[in-house]
mmCIF file of C-alpha atoms in Angstrom:
data_model
loop_
_atom_site.group_PDB
_atom_site.id
_atom_site.type_symbol
_atom_site.label_atom_id
_atom_site.label_comp_id
_atom_site.label_asym_id
_atom_site.label_seq_id
_atom_site.Cartn_x
_atom_site.Cartn_y
_atom_site.Cartn_z
ATOM 1 C CA MET A 1 -35.488 6.591 -28.153
ATOM 2 C CA SER A 2 -39.002 5.194 -27.593
ATOM 3 C CA GLU A 3 -37.511 2.009 -26.095
ATOM 4 C CA ILE A 4 -35.459 4.062 -23.637
ATOM 5 C CA GLU A 5 -38.445 6.219 -22.769
ATOM 6 C CA ALA A 6 -40.404 3.068 -21.976
ATOM 7 C CA VAL A 7 -37.586 1.855 -19.716
ATOM 8 C CA LEU A 8 -37.572 5.200 -17.876
ATOM 9 C CA GLY A 9 -41.273 4.845 -17.161
ATOM 10 C CA ALA A 10 -40.387 2.503 -14.305
ATOM 11 C CA TRP A 11 -38.988 5.458 -12.369
ATOM 12 C CA GLY A 12 -41.718 7.934 -13.278
ATOM 13 C CA VAL A 13 -39.233 10.582 -14.405
ATOM 14 C CA PRO A 14 -41.048 13.562 -15.985
ATOM 15 C CA LEU A 15 -38.939 13.447 -19.122
ATOM 16 C CA ARG A 16 -37.712 16.532 -20.967
ATOM 17 C CA SER A 17 -35.000 15.004 -23.151
ATOM 18 C CA ILE A 18 -32.542 12.120 -23.515
ATOM 19 C CA GLN A 19 -29.059 12.162 -24.999
ATOM 20 C CA GLN A 20 -26.930 9.111 -25.707
ATOM 21 C CA ALA A 21 -23.489 9.401 -24.100
ATOM 22 C CA GLU A 22 -20.213 8.574 -25.835
ATOM 23 C CA VAL A 23 -20.081 5.336 -23.830
ATOM 24 C CA PRO A 24 -22.370 2.705 -25.445
ATOM 25 C CA GLY A 25 -25.461 1.883 -23.411
ATOM 26 C CA VAL A 26 -25.293 5.055 -21.315
ATOM 27 C CA TYR A 27 -27.833 7.901 -21.593
ATOM 28 C CA HIS A 28 -28.078 11.358 -20.064
ATOM 29 C CA VAL A 29 -31.623 12.005 -18.900
ATOM 30 C CA TYR A 30 -32.976 15.538 -18.375
ATOM 31 C CA SER A 31 -36.219 15.849 -16.444
ATOM 32 C CA GLN A 32 -38.871 18.541 -16.600
ATOM 33 C CA ASN A 33 -38.159 19.511 -12.977
ATOM 34 C CA GLY A 34 -34.512 20.299 -13.752
ATOM 35 C CA LYS A 35 -32.972 17.129 -12.367
ATOM 36 C CA ARG A 36 -30.437 15.192 -14.370
ATOM 37 C CA TYR A 37 -29.864 11.439 -14.313
ATOM 38 C CA VAL A 38 -27.733 8.749 -15.914
ATOM 39 C CA LEU A 39 -29.472 5.677 -17.345
ATOM 40 C CA LYS A 40 -27.213 2.679 -17.967
ATOM 41 C CA ASN A 41 -27.707 -0.644 -19.687
ATOM 42 C CA VAL A 42 -25.880 -3.074 -17.365
ATOM 43 C CA GLY A 43 -26.387 -6.155 -19.542
ATOM 44 C CA GLY A 44 -28.468 -9.279 -19.307
ATOM 45 C CA LEU A 45 -30.330 -10.762 -16.379
ATOM 46 C CA ASP A 46 -27.200 -12.701 -15.425
ATOM 47 C CA MET A 47 -26.046 -9.363 -13.965
ATOM 48 C CA MET A 48 -28.902 -9.405 -11.432
ATOM 49 C CA ALA A 49 -26.907 -10.413 -8.327
ATOM 50 C CA ARG A 50 -24.015 -8.067 -9.114
ATOM 51 C CA THR A 51 -26.370 -5.160 -9.743
ATOM 52 C CA GLU A 52 -28.298 -5.812 -6.535
ATOM 53 C CA VAL A 53 -24.994 -5.589 -4.636
ATOM 54 C CA GLN A 54 -24.357 -2.244 -6.321
ATOM 55 C CA TYR A 55 -27.844 -1.079 -5.336
ATOM 56 C CA ARG A 56 -27.513 -2.046 -1.672
ATOM 57 C CA VAL A 57 -23.946 -0.852 -1.156
ATOM 58 C CA THR A 58 -24.189 2.460 -3.017
ATOM 59 C CA ARG A 59 -27.362 3.348 -1.099
ATOM 60 C CA HIS A 60 -25.533 2.545 2.158
ATOM 61 C CA VAL A 61 -22.759 4.955 1.133
ATOM 62 C CA HIS A 62 -25.264 7.610 0.026
ATOM 63 C CA GLN A 63 -27.156 7.377 3.318
ATOM 64 C CA ALA A 64 -23.868 7.944 5.153
ATOM 65 C CA GLY A 65 -23.570 11.302 3.389
ATOM 66 C CA ILE A 66 -20.793 10.402 0.936
ATOM 67 C CA PRO A 67 -21.475 11.578 -2.632
ATOM 68 C CA ILE A 68 -21.893 8.558 -4.892
ATOM 69 C CA ALA A 69 -23.856 7.610 -8.010
ATOM 70 C CA TYR A 70 -26.260 5.366 -6.101
ATOM 71 C CA LEU A 71 -28.942 3.339 -7.853
ATOM 72 C CA LEU A 72 -32.416 4.817 -7.607
ATOM 73 C CA PRO A 73 -35.389 2.567 -6.795
ATOM 74 C CA THR A 74 -38.188 2.274 -9.326
ATOM 75 C CA GLN A 75 -41.740 3.217 -8.424
ATOM 76 C CA ASP A 76 -42.499 -0.387 -7.461
ATOM 77 C CA GLY A 77 -39.394 -0.663 -5.228
ATOM 78 C CA SER A 78 -37.129 -2.555 -7.617
ATOM 79 C CA PHE A 79 -33.596 -1.474 -8.528
ATOM 80 C CA TYR A 80 -33.796 -1.980 -12.285
ATOM 81 C CA SER A 81 -36.015 -1.833 -15.341
ATOM 82 C CA THR A 82 -35.892 -4.089 -18.379
ATOM 83 C CA SER A 83 -36.224 -3.959 -22.114
ATOM 84 C CA GLY A 84 -36.401 -7.475 -23.457
ATOM 85 C CA SER A 85 -33.581 -9.358 -21.752
ATOM 86 C CA GLU A 86 -31.558 -6.220 -20.955
ATOM 87 C CA MET A 87 -31.359 -4.593 -17.506
ATOM 88 C CA PHE A 88 -31.214 -0.823 -16.962
ATOM 89 C CA VAL A 89 -30.413 1.183 -13.828
ATOM 90 C CA LEU A 90 -30.876 4.876 -13.064
ATOM 91 C CA MET A 91 -28.522 7.085 -11.049
ATOM 92 C CA PRO A 92 -28.392 10.785 -10.197
ATOM 93 C CA TYR A 93 -25.917 12.678 -12.354
ATOM 94 C CA LEU A 94 -22.945 13.971 -10.359
ATOM 95 C CA HIS A 95 -21.604 17.255 -11.667
ATOM 96 C CA GLY A 96 -17.882 17.743 -12.053
ATOM 97 C CA GLU A 97 -15.225 19.261 -14.255
ATOM 98 C CA GLU A 98 -11.806 18.299 -15.507
ATOM 99 C CA THR A 99 -9.421 18.763 -12.577
ATOM 100 C CA ASP A 100 -5.728 19.450 -13.001
ATOM 101 C CA PHE A 101 -3.895 16.734 -11.063
ATOM 102 C CA TYR A 102 -0.661 17.434 -12.939
ATOM 103 C CA GLY A 103 0.358 20.981 -12.131
ATOM 104 C CA PRO A 104 2.284 22.934 -9.488
ATOM 105 C CA GLU A 105 -0.884 23.786 -7.511
ATOM 106 C CA SER A 106 -2.479 20.322 -7.570
ATOM 107 C CA ALA A 107 -1.657 19.162 -4.034
ATOM 108 C CA PRO A 108 -5.083 20.097 -2.523
ATOM 109 C CA ALA A 109 -6.872 17.910 -5.094
ATOM 110 C CA TYR A 110 -4.801 14.893 -4.016
ATOM 111 C CA LEU A 111 -5.429 15.653 -0.349
ATOM 112 C CA ASN A 112 -9.194 15.888 -0.804
ATOM 113 C CA LEU A 113 -9.312 12.791 -3.013
ATOM 114 C CA GLY A 114 -7.396 10.806 -0.393
ATOM 115 C CA ARG A 115 -9.818 11.949 2.312
ATOM 116 C CA ALA A 116 -12.729 10.871 0.111
ATOM 117 C CA TYR A 117 -11.320 7.374 -0.360
ATOM 118 C CA GLY A 118 -10.568 7.136 3.358
ATOM 119 C CA ARG A 119 -14.145 8.041 4.287
ATOM 120 C CA LEU A 120 -15.512 5.706 1.637
ATOM 121 C CA HIS A 121 -13.535 2.735 2.937
ATOM 122 C CA ALA A 122 -14.522 3.498 6.525
ATOM 123 C CA CYS A 123 -18.154 3.520 5.436
ATOM 124 C CA LEU A 124 -17.796 0.346 3.355
ATOM 125 C CA SER A 125 -16.172 -1.457 6.295
ATOM 126 C CA GLU A 126 -19.418 -0.890 8.240
ATOM 127 C CA TYR A 127 -21.670 -2.349 5.568
ATOM 128 C CA ASP A 128 -23.241 -5.500 7.029
ATOM 129 C CA GLY A 129 -26.137 -6.055 4.656
ATOM 130 C CA PRO A 130 -26.559 -9.001 2.311
ATOM 131 C CA ILE A 131 -23.861 -9.165 -0.327
ATOM 132 C CA GLU A 132 -23.389 -11.726 -3.076
ATOM 133 C CA THR A 133 -20.226 -10.883 -4.920
ATOM 134 C CA TRP A 134 -16.751 -12.170 -5.658
ATOM 135 C CA ARG A 135 -13.634 -11.941 -3.520
ATOM 136 C CA VAL A 136 -10.236 -10.765 -4.698
ATOM 137 C CA ASP A 137 -6.786 -10.166 -3.271
ATOM 138 C CA ILE A 138 -3.760 -8.561 -4.832
ATOM 139 C CA TYR A 139 -1.717 -11.789 -4.774
ATOM 140 C CA ASP A 140 -4.348 -13.734 -6.714
ATOM 141 C CA LEU A 141 -4.769 -10.968 -9.265
ATOM 142 C CA VAL A 142 -1.047 -10.919 -10.029
ATOM 143 C CA PHE A 143 0.025 -14.539 -9.622
ATOM 144 C CA ASN A 144 -3.122 -16.552 -10.352
ATOM 145 C CA ASP A 145 -4.611 -14.317 -13.043
ATOM 146 C CA TYR A 146 -2.123 -11.983 -14.745
ATOM 147 C CA ALA A 147 0.984 -14.209 -14.718
ATOM 148 C CA PRO A 148 -0.512 -17.455 -16.100
ATOM 149 C CA ARG A 149 -2.627 -15.546 -18.630
ATOM 150 C CA TRP A 150 0.002 -13.240 -20.127
ATOM 151 C CA LEU A 151 3.519 -14.489 -19.383
ATOM 152 C CA PRO A 152 3.257 -17.308 -21.995
ATOM 153 C CA HIS A 153 2.880 -14.565 -24.635
ATOM 154 C CA LEU A 154 6.116 -12.799 -23.629
ATOM 155 C CA SER A 155 9.736 -13.616 -24.351
ATOM 156 C CA GLY A 156 13.289 -12.301 -24.180
ATOM 157 C CA ASP A 157 14.281 -9.317 -22.085
ATOM 158 C CA VAL A 158 10.673 -8.262 -21.421
ATOM 159 C CA LEU A 159 9.816 -11.649 -19.948
ATOM 160 C CA SER A 160 13.025 -11.782 -17.869
ATOM 161 C CA ARG A 161 12.450 -8.352 -16.368
ATOM 162 C CA ILE A 162 8.816 -9.064 -15.498
ATOM 163 C CA GLN A 163 9.789 -12.395 -13.936
ATOM 164 C CA ALA A 164 12.396 -10.588 -11.802
ATOM 165 C CA THR A 165 9.747 -8.150 -10.563
ATOM 166 C CA LEU A 166 7.363 -11.013 -9.852
ATOM 167 C CA ARG A 167 10.027 -12.666 -7.702
ATOM 168 C CA GLU A 168 10.379 -9.434 -5.727
ATOM 169 C CA LEU A 169 6.614 -9.170 -5.275
ATOM 170 C CA GLU A 170 5.664 -12.752 -4.496
ATOM 171 C CA ASP A 171 6.350 -12.956 -0.754
ATOM 172 C CA PRO A 172 5.166 -9.407 0.084
ATOM 173 C CA LEU A 173 1.887 -9.819 -1.822
ATOM 174 C CA GLN A 174 1.310 -13.214 -0.209
ATOM 175 C CA LEU A 175 1.821 -11.568 3.191
ATOM 176 C CA LEU A 176 -0.702 -8.837 2.390
ATOM 177 C CA ALA A 177 -3.233 -11.380 1.151
ATOM 178 C CA THR A 178 -3.054 -13.387 4.359
ATOM 179 C CA GLU A 179 -2.598 -10.653 6.981
ATOM 180 C CA LEU A 180 -4.736 -7.688 5.931
ATOM 181 C CA PRO A 181 -8.435 -7.636 6.849
ATOM 182 C CA VAL A 182 -11.022 -7.799 4.091
ATOM 183 C CA GLN A 183 -14.072 -5.609 3.539
ATOM 184 C CA THR A 184 -16.283 -4.289 0.775
ATOM 185 C CA ILE A 185 -14.216 -2.346 -1.798
ATOM 186 C CA LEU A 186 -14.791 -0.627 -5.157
ATOM 187 C CA LEU A 187 -12.129 -2.589 -7.094
ATOM 188 C CA ASP A 188 -12.480 -0.342 -10.175
ATOM 189 C CA ALA A 189 -10.738 2.618 -8.507
ATOM 190 C CA HIS A 190 -9.238 5.100 -10.951
ATOM 191 C CA ARG A 191 -9.361 8.800 -11.781
ATOM 192 C CA GLY A 192 -12.102 8.352 -14.354
ATOM 193 C CA ASN A 193 -14.517 7.115 -11.703
ATOM 194 C CA VAL A 194 -14.414 10.173 -9.471
ATOM 195 C CA ARG A 195 -15.982 13.580 -9.922
ATOM 196 C CA MET A 196 -14.085 16.689 -8.868
ATOM 197 C CA MET A 197 -14.890 20.395 -9.031
ATOM 198 C CA GLY A 198 -11.604 22.221 -8.907
ATOM 199 C CA ASP A 199 -9.826 20.832 -5.857
ATOM 200 C CA GLU A 200 -13.056 19.604 -4.269
ATOM 201 C CA PHE A 201 -14.268 16.020 -4.374
ATOM 202 C CA ARG A 202 -17.832 15.679 -5.721
ATOM 203 C CA GLY A 203 -18.487 11.945 -5.840
ATOM 204 C CA PHE A 204 -17.767 8.380 -6.920
ATOM 205 C CA ILE A 205 -19.363 7.096 -10.123
ATOM 206 C CA ASP A 206 -19.649 3.846 -12.105
ATOM 207 C CA CYS A 207 -19.440 1.656 -8.991
ATOM 208 C CA ASP A 208 -20.293 -1.627 -10.686
ATOM 209 C CA HIS A 209 -17.303 -3.756 -9.613
ATOM 210 C CA ILE A 210 -18.028 -3.810 -5.872
ATOM 211 C CA CYS A 211 -16.537 -6.907 -4.253
ATOM 212 C CA ILE A 212 -14.866 -8.228 -1.118
ATOM 213 C CA GLY A 213 -11.166 -7.493 -0.847
ATOM 214 C CA GLN A 214 -8.576 -5.373 0.900
ATOM 215 C CA ARG A 215 -8.834 -1.583 0.844
ATOM 216 C CA PHE A 216 -5.104 -1.552 0.057
ATOM 217 C CA PHE A 217 -5.919 -2.615 -3.492
ATOM 218 C CA ASP A 218 -8.231 0.365 -4.088
ATOM 219 C CA VAL A 219 -5.549 2.748 -2.792
ATOM 220 C CA VAL A 220 -2.691 1.453 -4.937
ATOM 221 C CA THR A 221 -4.817 1.169 -8.083
ATOM 222 C CA ALA A 222 -6.281 4.659 -7.604
ATOM 223 C CA LEU A 223 -2.792 6.163 -7.352
ATOM 224 C CA SER A 224 -0.916 4.053 -9.888
ATOM 225 C CA SER A 225 -3.607 4.470 -12.543
ATOM 226 C CA MET A 226 -2.983 8.217 -12.494
ATOM 227 C CA VAL A 227 0.427 7.635 -14.100
ATOM 228 C CA ARG A 228 -0.191 4.229 -15.682
ATOM 229 C CA TYR A 229 -2.801 5.225 -18.265
ATOM 230 C CA ARG A 230 -3.529 8.158 -20.548
ATOM 231 C CA GLY A 231 -6.869 9.809 -21.141
ATOM 232 C CA CYS A 232 -9.770 10.160 -18.710
ATOM 233 C CA ASN A 233 -8.442 7.393 -16.432
ATOM 234 C CA GLY A 234 -4.890 8.692 -16.129
ATOM 235 C CA LEU A 235 -2.406 11.177 -17.584
ATOM 236 C CA PRO A 236 -3.848 13.914 -19.786
ATOM 237 C CA VAL A 237 -3.602 13.177 -23.518
ATOM 238 C CA ASP A 238 -2.000 16.571 -24.134
ATOM 239 C CA GLY A 239 1.247 17.711 -22.573
ATOM 240 C CA ASP A 240 4.568 16.168 -21.613
ATOM 241 C CA PRO A 241 4.003 12.852 -19.767
ATOM 242 C CA GLU A 242 7.336 13.128 -17.954
ATOM 243 C CA GLU A 243 6.408 16.544 -16.599
ATOM 244 C CA GLN A 244 2.975 15.220 -15.619
ATOM 245 C CA ARG A 245 4.499 12.259 -13.795
ATOM 246 C CA ALA A 246 6.901 14.609 -12.017
ATOM 247 C CA TYR A 247 3.961 16.575 -10.628
ATOM 248 C CA TRP A 248 2.275 13.324 -9.547
ATOM 249 C CA LEU A 249 5.512 12.403 -7.789
ATOM 250 C CA SER A 250 5.442 15.738 -5.972
ATOM 251 C CA HIS A 251 1.809 15.430 -4.862
ATOM 252 C CA PHE A 252 0.800 11.758 -4.485
ATOM 253 C CA SER A 253 1.810 11.697 -0.808
ATOM 254 C CA GLN A 254 -0.937 14.267 -0.150
ATOM 255 C CA PHE A 255 -3.468 11.593 -1.142
ATOM 256 C CA LEU A 256 -1.931 9.284 1.461
ATOM 257 C CA SER A 257 -1.897 12.031 4.109
ATOM 258 C CA GLY A 258 -5.568 12.763 3.494
ATOM 259 C CA TYR A 259 -6.522 9.097 3.652
ATOM 260 C CA HIS A 260 -4.481 8.459 6.825
ATOM 261 C CA GLU A 261 -6.025 11.522 8.470
ATOM 262 C CA VAL A 262 -9.587 10.156 8.283
ATOM 263 C CA ASN A 263 -8.968 6.380 8.147
ATOM 264 C CA PRO A 264 -5.504 5.453 9.427
ATOM 265 C CA PHE A 265 -3.446 2.945 7.489
ATOM 266 C CA PHE A 266 -2.031 -0.165 9.112
ATOM 267 C CA GLU A 267 1.752 -0.202 9.286
ATOM 268 C CA LEU A 268 1.744 -3.290 7.076
ATOM 269 C CA GLU A 269 -0.126 -1.328 4.410
ATOM 270 C CA ARG A 270 2.212 1.661 4.695
ATOM 271 C CA ASP A 271 5.289 -0.546 4.391
ATOM 272 C CA HIS A 272 4.039 -2.112 1.134
ATOM 273 C CA LEU A 273 2.454 0.837 -0.688
ATOM 274 C CA TRP A 274 5.294 1.209 -3.170
ATOM 275 C CA LEU A 275 5.334 -2.511 -3.981
ATOM 276 C CA GLY A 276 1.549 -2.458 -4.318
ATOM 277 C CA MET A 277 1.696 0.334 -6.869
ATOM 278 C CA LEU A 278 4.525 -1.429 -8.697
ATOM 279 C CA SER A 279 2.323 -4.519 -9.019
ATOM 280 C CA CYS A 280 -0.127 -2.438 -11.070
ATOM 281 C CA CYS A 281 2.494 -1.454 -13.651
ATOM 282 C CA PHE A 282 2.923 -4.591 -15.749
ATOM 283 C CA PRO A 283 2.096 -4.388 -19.477
ATOM 284 C CA ASP A 284 -1.637 -4.800 -19.921
ATOM 285 C CA GLY A 285 -3.334 -7.394 -22.080
ATOM 286 C CA ARG A 286 -4.003 -5.010 -24.952
ATOM 287 C CA GLU A 287 -0.321 -4.108 -25.248
ATOM 288 C CA ILE A 288 0.695 -7.766 -25.177
ATOM 289 C CA ARG A 289 -1.921 -8.775 -27.771
ATOM 290 C CA ASP A 290 -0.689 -5.952 -30.015
ATOM 291 C CA GLY A 291 2.888 -7.151 -29.648
ATOM 292 C CA VAL A 292 4.113 -3.960 -27.969
ATOM 293 C CA PRO A 293 4.398 -4.680 -24.221
ATOM 294 C CA VAL A 294 5.408 -1.472 -22.444
ATOM 295 C CA LEU A 295 7.810 -1.531 -19.476
ATOM 296 C CA GLU A 296 8.022 2.260 -19.269
ATOM 297 C CA HIS A 297 5.726 2.464 -16.239
ATOM 298 C CA MET A 298 7.523 -0.263 -14.320
ATOM 299 C CA ASP A 299 10.879 1.318 -15.104
ATOM 300 C CA TRP A 300 9.622 4.722 -13.960
ATOM 301 C CA PHE A 301 8.498 3.312 -10.616
ATOM 302 C CA TYR A 302 11.874 1.651 -10.104
ATOM 303 C CA SER A 303 13.800 4.819 -11.009
ATOM 304 C CA ASN A 304 11.781 6.832 -8.479
ATOM 305 C CA ARG A 305 11.600 4.205 -5.740
ATOM 306 C CA GLU A 306 13.703 6.047 -3.173
ATOM 307 C CA VAL A 307 11.793 9.321 -3.582
ATOM 308 C CA MET A 308 8.429 7.565 -3.441
ATOM 309 C CA GLU A 309 9.235 5.483 -0.368
ATOM 310 C CA ARG A 310 10.553 8.537 1.454
ATOM 311 C CA SER A 311 7.349 10.438 0.605
ATOM 312 C CA ILE A 312 5.188 7.508 1.757
ATOM 313 C CA TYR A 313 6.881 7.304 5.164
ATOM 314 C CA HIS A 314 6.641 11.058 5.606
ATOM 315 C CA ALA A 315 2.924 11.084 4.766
ATOM 316 C CA VAL A 316 1.936 8.026 6.817
ATOM 317 C CA ALA A 317 3.566 8.457 10.226
ATOM 318 C CA PHE A 318 2.830 6.427 13.360
#
């Protein structure tokens, strides 16, 4: 750990101990004054511009009073330290615990998480500092990235069904891309990147994909990921996934109510929330590479379309 200790010297942390996390390149840092930090290797110096965006934007959010794993400045005012050609950043550790989003009493957690995202997006919309990052929209991600990359590897019924869904999505996603305003967004919005304590929101973490886009994308990916994946980013590994999805179906509108309460949706966003979530349900690249593309998630969204759209319109009223 001597290399890591040398890296930490840039921040002057009075070190008590360091533990390597399960995630490669991530370390838990315990200081002598009782504070806890996360040290992360963000890669080579080619990550400089992206990491500076993370530094500026997360500090803007922190200064607005929203809990976030913001990048701490070094003693000489920089935002990173180096070891050879590798860059490291330091963040405060945000405490949290595993929250039950998939039970009969889970509605308050969805409500508070929706409020947190609403406040975050309101804050990010006010960021006017320098920003050098990429720009995305949901149409490009589906039709200019996913479709040309993965459809050539599919065939038969799977390909036909995905093509049918793409036809349904094409005009609506094009409309969203051209009509919705853009702002700074997280992009990597999923359950694994938030900290909760019971029903209470405690902070956003791992905010290293900040870009320019439409807040709509963060909302639909945050919600759809909760039933799209398993593990820390989605459905619990243990338990019946159908029962878990049923509880999500009962509670997801609370997320939308909480968001709309603090940062009202546009009607255009409200009218396309179901289609936006559907667009996040195609088989991912790993499944396709392994030869087992899964349509279960897409089918589940279609089978529950009427219930979901009714819940959306009830939660987001004008």
